[in-house]
């Protein structure tokens, strides 16, 4: 009898231990879930706190990169919206490699690889993580370049995906703010930025070129025989031609470049991180594209564009730089119009 009771007691004790172990295991798992959930919410809170005072896209992406650093060391964060023609890159590196990485990031975003992580071609030891913010529409993505071990990317991809969801609202707010801000800074006829914005951006790009040593090219474009269109075909036709020329030129320049209407039939183009040879190749194409519109007033010469350009020299003032570009444009006019001159 005593032996039977003893066996029963041991069986009950064993079952109790199993239940206790199972309960403890479930409790630990539940506590761990709450801990991870709490950490996740804390990260989201800190992120929104960092972004809350930022209005424009550049400040928003810069703030995200700053917030991300303690969680994940990285060399670069970039964002691009194809539909809004907006992009911004923040890079922590300095020297010649900095510009290489920024150019590489923009190329990745212009022709995005599959969403996720992978090796960066031509940049050993560097990997990318790309998150698509708009899977069902025009490209809108955020990109990070980092040196993390590929083995950790099973955690990295979900983490970046979660943070991208949180970024979506603030980024949309920044883009909406910039849209509203831009309305007051654009030429009403062509939609290009106006003279004031051109001077502001040129000043900013000169400061960057001075600091980082990146090449900077400025071009001045002046339409040939546009007065004949206005005088012989009417100002309504002249306005239509200006809109058409502006749209044609805009399609051929990068999001990072600045095309501005600075006068009646005068335009300026800031080409960032571009050397003279690449600039000349693009400007030749722009010149030809205007000629290919085949616009001609009765009894007059065909519409064209004369383009002068120059590369900024270190420590050169903005006034001297602009004057050199104007002189080059006048040389193009004097040489027969509808051509490009340095």
Tab-separated table of C-alpha atoms in Angstrom:
chain	number	residue	atom	x	y	z
A	1	UNK	CA	0.000	0.000	0.000
A	2	UNK	CA	2.788	2.373	0.966
A	3	UNK	CA	4.635	1.545	-2.243
A	4	UNK	CA	1.558	2.326	-4.384
A	5	UNK	CA	1.056	5.698	-2.657
A	6	UNK	CA	4.707	6.484	-3.080
A	7	UNK	CA	4.532	5.758	-6.819
A	8	UNK	CA	1.404	7.893	-7.136
A	9	UNK	CA	3.084	10.747	-5.289
A	10	UNK	CA	6.100	10.517	-7.553
A	11	UNK	CA	3.867	10.517	-10.631
A	12	UNK	CA	1.980	13.575	-9.397
A	13	UNK	CA	5.240	15.288	-8.522
A	14	UNK	CA	6.606	14.511	-11.994
A	15	UNK	CA	3.487	15.900	-13.665
A	16	UNK	CA	3.660	19.006	-11.497
A	17	UNK	CA	7.290	19.526	-12.473
A	18	UNK	CA	6.409	19.139	-16.148
A	19	UNK	CA	3.578	21.645	-15.803
A	20	UNK	CA	5.842	24.036	-13.908
A	21	UNK	CA	8.569	23.687	-16.525
A	22	UNK	CA	6.086	24.231	-19.349
A	23	UNK	CA	4.561	27.216	-17.549
A	24	UNK	CA	8.007	28.692	-16.867
A	25	UNK	CA	9.003	28.197	-20.488
A	26	UNK	CA	5.819	29.867	-21.723
A	27	UNK	CA	6.268	32.669	-19.213
A	28	UNK	CA	9.856	33.249	-20.324
A	29	UNK	CA	8.771	33.292	-23.975
A	30	UNK	CA	5.960	35.698	-23.166
A	31	UNK	CA	8.263	37.973	-21.170
A	32	UNK	CA	10.791	37.876	-23.995
A	33	UNK	CA	8.061	38.837	-26.477
A	34	UNK	CA	7.024	41.779	-24.283
A	35	UNK	CA	10.676	42.813	-23.921
A	36	UNK	CA	11.217	42.767	-27.682
A	37	UNK	CA	7.910	44.562	-28.230
A	38	UNK	CA	8.894	47.213	-25.711
A	39	UNK	CA	12.274	47.708	-27.403
A	40	UNK	CA	10.550	47.968	-30.792
A	41	UNK	CA	8.105	50.604	-29.527
A	42	UNK	CA	10.967	52.513	-27.896
A	43	UNK	CA	12.845	52.545	-31.221
A	44	UNK	CA	9.755	53.796	-33.052
A	45	UNK	CA	9.213	56.491	-30.432
A	46	UNK	CA	12.826	57.655	-30.721
A	47	UNK	CA	12.606	57.652	-34.521
A	48	UNK	CA	9.449	59.768	-34.615
A	49	UNK	CA	10.921	62.086	-32.002
A	50	UNK	CA	13.986	62.557	-34.225
A	51	UNK	CA	11.844	63.221	-37.308
A	52	UNK	CA	9.161	65.361	-35.678
A	53	UNK	CA	10.848	68.735	-36.170
A	54	UNK	CA	11.987	68.103	-39.738
A	55	UNK	CA	10.069	69.639	-42.622
A	56	UNK	CA	12.042	69.023	-45.804
A	57	UNK	CA	13.240	65.797	-47.423
A	58	UNK	CA	16.965	66.387	-46.893
A	59	UNK	CA	16.518	67.017	-43.160
A	60	UNK	CA	14.258	63.970	-42.885
A	61	UNK	CA	16.762	61.573	-44.502
A	62	UNK	CA	19.656	63.087	-42.544
A	63	UNK	CA	17.724	62.612	-39.291
A	64	UNK	CA	16.906	58.993	-40.160
A	65	UNK	CA	20.592	58.269	-40.826
A	66	UNK	CA	21.538	59.897	-37.502
A	67	UNK	CA	18.914	57.831	-35.644
A	68	UNK	CA	19.979	54.623	-37.411
A	69	UNK	CA	23.684	54.871	-36.511
A	70	UNK	CA	23.492	53.453	-32.932
A	71	UNK	CA	21.361	50.546	-34.170
A	72	UNK	CA	23.322	49.801	-37.321
A	73	UNK	CA	26.619	51.237	-38.496
A	74	UNK	CA	26.372	52.342	-42.123
A	75	UNK	CA	28.193	54.453	-44.699
A	76	UNK	CA	25.240	55.857	-46.610
A	77	UNK	CA	21.469	56.273	-46.668
A	78	UNK	CA	19.635	57.384	-49.817
A	79	UNK	CA	16.010	57.979	-50.789
A	80	UNK	CA	14.376	58.451	-54.180
A	81	UNK	CA	10.829	59.106	-55.325
A	82	UNK	CA	10.411	58.568	-59.058
A	83	UNK	CA	6.947	60.121	-59.188
A	84	UNK	CA	8.021	63.299	-57.359
A	85	UNK	CA	11.457	63.509	-59.013
A	86	UNK	CA	13.057	63.853	-55.602
A	87	UNK	CA	16.121	62.219	-54.136
A	88	UNK	CA	18.569	62.782	-51.317
A	89	UNK	CA	21.767	61.034	-50.255
A	90	UNK	CA	23.554	61.328	-46.917
A	91	UNK	CA	27.040	59.801	-46.756
A	92	UNK	CA	29.356	59.663	-43.733
A	93	UNK	CA	32.517	59.110	-45.761
A	94	UNK	CA	34.970	61.817	-46.870
A	95	UNK	CA	37.397	62.178	-49.746
A	96	UNK	CA	37.095	60.893	-53.337
A	97	UNK	CA	35.344	57.684	-52.240
A	98	UNK	CA	32.456	59.705	-50.868
A	99	UNK	CA	31.349	60.913	-54.285
A	100	UNK	CA	31.832	57.457	-55.800
A	101	UNK	CA	29.462	55.952	-53.236
A	102	UNK	CA	26.877	58.706	-53.704
A	103	UNK	CA	26.895	58.234	-57.478
A	104	UNK	CA	26.666	54.460	-57.042
A	105	UNK	CA	23.691	54.806	-54.677
A	106	UNK	CA	21.787	57.012	-57.109
A	107	UNK	CA	22.437	54.545	-59.935
A	108	UNK	CA	21.053	51.732	-57.773
A	109	UNK	CA	17.928	53.750	-57.043
A	110	UNK	CA	17.405	54.759	-60.680
A	111	UNK	CA	17.437	51.112	-61.788
A	112	UNK	CA	16.627	49.327	-58.524
A	113	UNK	CA	17.899	45.781	-57.942
A	114	UNK	CA	15.526	43.305	-56.277
A	115	UNK	CA	14.341	44.370	-52.839
A	116	UNK	CA	16.562	43.015	-50.078
A	117	UNK	CA	20.303	42.814	-49.579
A	118	UNK	CA	23.263	42.117	-51.823
A	119	UNK	CA	26.869	42.903	-52.649
A	120	UNK	CA	27.808	46.284	-54.106
A	121	UNK	CA	29.498	45.798	-57.481
A	122	UNK	CA	32.900	47.452	-57.562
A	123	UNK	CA	32.906	48.116	-53.821
A	124	UNK	CA	34.417	45.080	-52.022
A	125	UNK	CA	33.166	44.487	-48.491
A	126	UNK	CA	30.211	46.805	-48.974
A	127	UNK	CA	26.616	45.585	-49.121
A	128	UNK	CA	23.295	47.227	-49.845
A	129	UNK	CA	19.879	46.919	-48.256
A	130	UNK	CA	17.015	48.200	-50.409
A	131	UNK	CA	13.460	48.649	-49.148
A	132	UNK	CA	10.637	49.425	-51.595
A	133	UNK	CA	8.186	51.901	-50.087
A	134	UNK	CA	5.710	51.679	-52.964
A	135	UNK	CA	5.617	48.120	-54.385
A	136	UNK	CA	2.549	48.736	-56.557
A	137	UNK	CA	3.545	52.043	-58.155
A	138	UNK	CA	6.433	54.219	-59.339
A	139	UNK	CA	9.759	53.580	-57.657
A	140	UNK	CA	9.987	54.953	-54.141
A	141	UNK	CA	12.739	53.351	-52.150
A	142	UNK	CA	15.195	53.809	-49.335
A	143	UNK	CA	18.688	52.396	-49.666
A	144	UNK	CA	21.416	51.751	-47.116
A	145	UNK	CA	25.047	50.844	-47.796
A	146	UNK	CA	26.734	49.060	-44.897
A	147	UNK	CA	29.527	46.669	-43.931
A	148	UNK	CA	27.461	44.241	-41.889
A	149	UNK	CA	28.106	40.515	-42.040
A	150	UNK	CA	25.754	38.875	-44.584
A	151	UNK	CA	24.816	36.380	-41.851
A	152	UNK	CA	23.099	39.181	-39.901
A	153	UNK	CA	20.914	40.211	-42.830
A	154	UNK	CA	18.139	37.799	-41.882
A	155	UNK	CA	17.502	40.255	-39.035
A	156	UNK	CA	18.456	43.398	-40.962
A	157	UNK	CA	15.846	43.098	-43.720
A	158	UNK	CA	12.813	42.820	-41.371
A	159	UNK	CA	14.256	45.618	-39.211
A	160	UNK	CA	14.638	47.981	-42.176
A	161	UNK	CA	11.207	46.964	-43.429
A	162	UNK	CA	9.610	47.881	-40.096
A	163	UNK	CA	11.413	51.214	-39.998
A	164	UNK	CA	10.448	51.948	-43.612
A	165	UNK	CA	6.784	51.599	-42.643
A	166	UNK	CA	7.331	54.207	-39.936
A	167	UNK	CA	9.182	56.480	-42.388
A	168	UNK	CA	6.385	56.461	-44.950
A	169	UNK	CA	4.203	59.070	-43.254
A	170	UNK	CA	6.977	61.556	-42.372
A	171	UNK	CA	8.460	61.272	-45.872
A	172	UNK	CA	5.081	61.973	-47.464
A	173	UNK	CA	4.721	64.985	-45.174
A	174	UNK	CA	8.159	66.266	-46.230
A	175	UNK	CA	7.365	65.799	-49.918
A	176	UNK	CA	4.024	67.594	-49.545
A	177	UNK	CA	5.771	70.462	-47.756
A	178	UNK	CA	8.351	70.720	-50.534
A	179	UNK	CA	5.622	70.629	-53.197
A	180	UNK	CA	3.903	73.584	-51.536
A	181	UNK	CA	7.200	75.388	-51.007
A	182	UNK	CA	8.205	74.811	-54.627
A	183	UNK	CA	5.034	76.365	-55.999
A	184	UNK	CA	6.303	79.747	-54.841
A	185	UNK	CA	9.770	79.091	-56.232
A	186	UNK	CA	8.936	77.917	-59.730
A	187	UNK	CA	8.360	79.719	-62.983
A	188	UNK	CA	4.598	79.647	-63.558
A	189	UNK	CA	4.884	79.151	-67.321
A	190	UNK	CA	7.420	76.318	-67.553
A	191	UNK	CA	7.387	74.759	-64.081
A	192	UNK	CA	11.173	75.105	-63.841
A	193	UNK	CA	12.780	76.653	-60.777
A	194	UNK	CA	13.182	80.421	-61.013
A	195	UNK	CA	16.227	82.697	-60.902
A	196	UNK	CA	16.114	83.066	-57.120
A	197	UNK	CA	16.205	79.316	-56.547
A	198	UNK	CA	18.960	78.959	-59.138
A	199	UNK	CA	21.211	81.384	-57.249
A	200	UNK	CA	20.451	79.695	-53.918
A	201	UNK	CA	21.276	76.243	-55.287
A	202	UNK	CA	24.404	77.441	-57.076
A	203	UNK	CA	25.642	78.919	-53.808
A	204	UNK	CA	24.981	75.609	-52.025
A	205	UNK	CA	26.684	73.525	-54.710
A	206	UNK	CA	29.714	75.821	-54.753
A	207	UNK	CA	30.030	75.352	-50.995
A	208	UNK	CA	29.902	71.550	-51.390
A	209	UNK	CA	32.435	71.624	-54.232
A	210	UNK	CA	34.767	73.751	-52.121
A	211	UNK	CA	34.446	71.382	-49.163
A	212	UNK	CA	34.601	68.012	-50.906
A	213	UNK	CA	36.457	68.816	-54.122
A	214	UNK	CA	33.715	67.357	-56.328
A	215	UNK	CA	33.524	68.636	-59.929
A	216	UNK	CA	30.829	71.200	-60.679
A	217	UNK	CA	29.791	72.449	-64.124
A	218	UNK	CA	27.496	75.359	-64.938
A	219	UNK	CA	25.857	75.878	-68.335
A	220	UNK	CA	24.003	78.854	-69.783
A	221	UNK	CA	21.406	78.183	-72.501
A	222	UNK	CA	19.917	80.872	-74.751
A	223	UNK	CA	17.333	80.044	-77.419
A	224	UNK	CA	18.203	81.005	-80.997
A	225	UNK	CA	15.581	82.718	-83.190
A	226	UNK	CA	12.955	82.621	-80.444
A	227	UNK	CA	12.116	86.297	-81.092
A	228	UNK	CA	10.992	85.334	-84.599
A	229	UNK	CA	8.557	82.806	-83.106
A	230	UNK	CA	7.113	85.460	-80.787
A	231	UNK	CA	6.921	88.203	-83.418
A	232	UNK	CA	5.650	86.133	-86.342
A	233	UNK	CA	3.544	83.464	-84.611
A	234	UNK	CA	2.291	85.337	-81.545
A	235	UNK	CA	3.056	85.272	-77.836
A	236	UNK	CA	0.702	82.355	-77.259
A	237	UNK	CA	2.814	80.228	-79.580
A	238	UNK	CA	5.934	81.585	-77.886
A	239	UNK	CA	4.653	80.415	-74.496
A	240	UNK	CA	3.835	77.008	-75.949
A	241	UNK	CA	7.376	76.733	-77.343
A	242	UNK	CA	8.931	77.673	-73.993
A	243	UNK	CA	6.894	74.982	-72.242
A	244	UNK	CA	7.858	72.403	-74.868
A	245	UNK	CA	11.567	73.272	-74.724
A	246	UNK	CA	11.532	73.182	-70.911
A	247	UNK	CA	9.855	69.762	-70.850
A	248	UNK	CA	12.312	68.430	-73.445
A	249	UNK	CA	15.353	69.603	-71.491
A	250	UNK	CA	13.935	68.414	-68.148
A	251	UNK	CA	13.533	64.854	-69.385
A	252	UNK	CA	17.234	64.674	-70.224
A	253	UNK	CA	18.804	65.882	-66.974
A	254	UNK	CA	19.185	64.052	-63.662
A	255	UNK	CA	17.076	64.625	-60.565
A	256	UNK	CA	20.211	65.924	-58.832
A	257	UNK	CA	20.863	68.591	-61.495
A	258	UNK	CA	19.215	72.021	-61.435
A	259	UNK	CA	17.542	73.371	-64.577
A	260	UNK	CA	16.195	76.911	-64.160
A	261	UNK	CA	14.487	79.510	-66.310
A	262	UNK	CA	16.403	82.680	-65.507
A	263	UNK	CA	15.014	85.013	-68.192
A	264	UNK	CA	12.593	85.209	-71.111
A	265	UNK	CA	14.329	82.631	-73.298
A	266	UNK	CA	17.341	81.995	-71.069
A	267	UNK	CA	18.009	78.909	-68.978
A	268	UNK	CA	20.761	77.829	-66.600
A	269	UNK	CA	21.807	74.295	-65.733
A	270	UNK	CA	23.855	73.192	-62.710
A	271	UNK	CA	25.523	69.815	-63.269
A	272	UNK	CA	26.725	68.373	-59.980
A	273	UNK	CA	29.574	65.851	-59.751
A	274	UNK	CA	30.176	66.123	-63.490
A	275	UNK	CA	33.438	66.699	-65.345
A	276	UNK	CA	33.797	68.752	-68.537
A	277	UNK	CA	33.753	65.843	-70.983
A	278	UNK	CA	30.579	64.292	-69.550
A	279	UNK	CA	28.978	67.730	-69.388
A	280	UNK	CA	29.811	68.450	-73.030
A	281	UNK	CA	28.322	65.120	-74.099
A	282	UNK	CA	25.046	65.922	-72.321
A	283	UNK	CA	24.935	69.516	-73.582
A	284	UNK	CA	25.468	68.384	-77.183
A	285	UNK	CA	22.443	66.123	-76.761
A	286	UNK	CA	20.387	68.985	-75.287
A	287	UNK	CA	21.355	71.221	-78.200
A	288	UNK	CA	20.326	68.570	-80.704
A	289	UNK	CA	17.060	67.850	-78.885
A	290	UNK	CA	15.944	71.479	-79.286
A	291	UNK	CA	16.855	71.446	-82.983
A	292	UNK	CA	14.935	68.175	-83.378
A	293	UNK	CA	11.740	69.906	-82.219
A	294	UNK	CA	11.804	71.433	-85.720
A	295	UNK	CA	10.110	74.687	-84.711
A	296	UNK	CA	10.392	77.428	-87.328
A	297	UNK	CA	8.529	80.691	-87.832
A	298	UNK	CA	7.566	81.506	-91.460
A	299	UNK	CA	10.550	82.958	-93.317
A	300	UNK	CA	12.840	82.614	-90.288
A	301	UNK	CA	15.592	80.287	-89.130
A	302	UNK	CA	14.785	77.096	-87.216
A	303	UNK	CA	14.663	77.364	-83.420
A	304	UNK	CA	17.869	76.263	-81.718
A	305	UNK	CA	19.845	76.848	-78.543
A	306	UNK	CA	23.338	78.217	-77.949
A	307	UNK	CA	25.030	76.765	-74.880
A	308	UNK	CA	28.119	77.911	-73.015
A	309	UNK	CA	29.587	76.026	-70.076
A	310	UNK	CA	32.529	75.964	-67.672
A	311	UNK	CA	33.830	73.967	-64.729
A	312	UNK	CA	34.219	75.741	-61.425
A	313	UNK	CA	37.809	76.447	-60.378
A	314	UNK	CA	38.687	76.126	-56.703
A	315	UNK	CA	38.250	79.381	-54.732
A	316	UNK	CA	36.583	81.059	-57.741
A	317	UNK	CA	33.778	83.476	-56.844
A	318	UNK	CA	30.246	82.818	-58.043
A	319	UNK	CA	30.247	86.065	-60.048
A	320	UNK	CA	33.440	85.129	-61.912
A	321	UNK	CA	32.129	81.624	-62.555
A	322	UNK	CA	28.844	82.904	-64.004
A	323	UNK	CA	30.678	85.461	-66.156
A	324	UNK	CA	32.890	82.740	-67.678
A	325	UNK	CA	29.775	80.742	-68.554
A	326	UNK	CA	28.119	83.793	-70.144
A	327	UNK	CA	31.250	84.474	-72.199
A	328	UNK	CA	31.241	80.866	-73.446
A	329	UNK	CA	27.583	81.172	-74.421
A	330	UNK	CA	28.284	84.367	-76.407
A	331	UNK	CA	31.088	82.531	-78.202
A	332	UNK	CA	28.572	79.870	-79.234
A	333	UNK	CA	26.297	82.623	-80.588
A	334	UNK	CA	29.158	84.275	-82.462
A	335	UNK	CA	30.276	80.955	-83.960
A	336	UNK	CA	26.960	80.444	-85.738
A	337	UNK	CA	24.382	79.609	-83.019
A	338	UNK	CA	22.825	76.232	-82.207
A	339	UNK	CA	26.052	74.868	-80.758
A	340	UNK	CA	27.973	74.257	-77.525
A	341	UNK	CA	31.074	76.174	-76.459
A	342	UNK	CA	33.436	76.042	-73.485
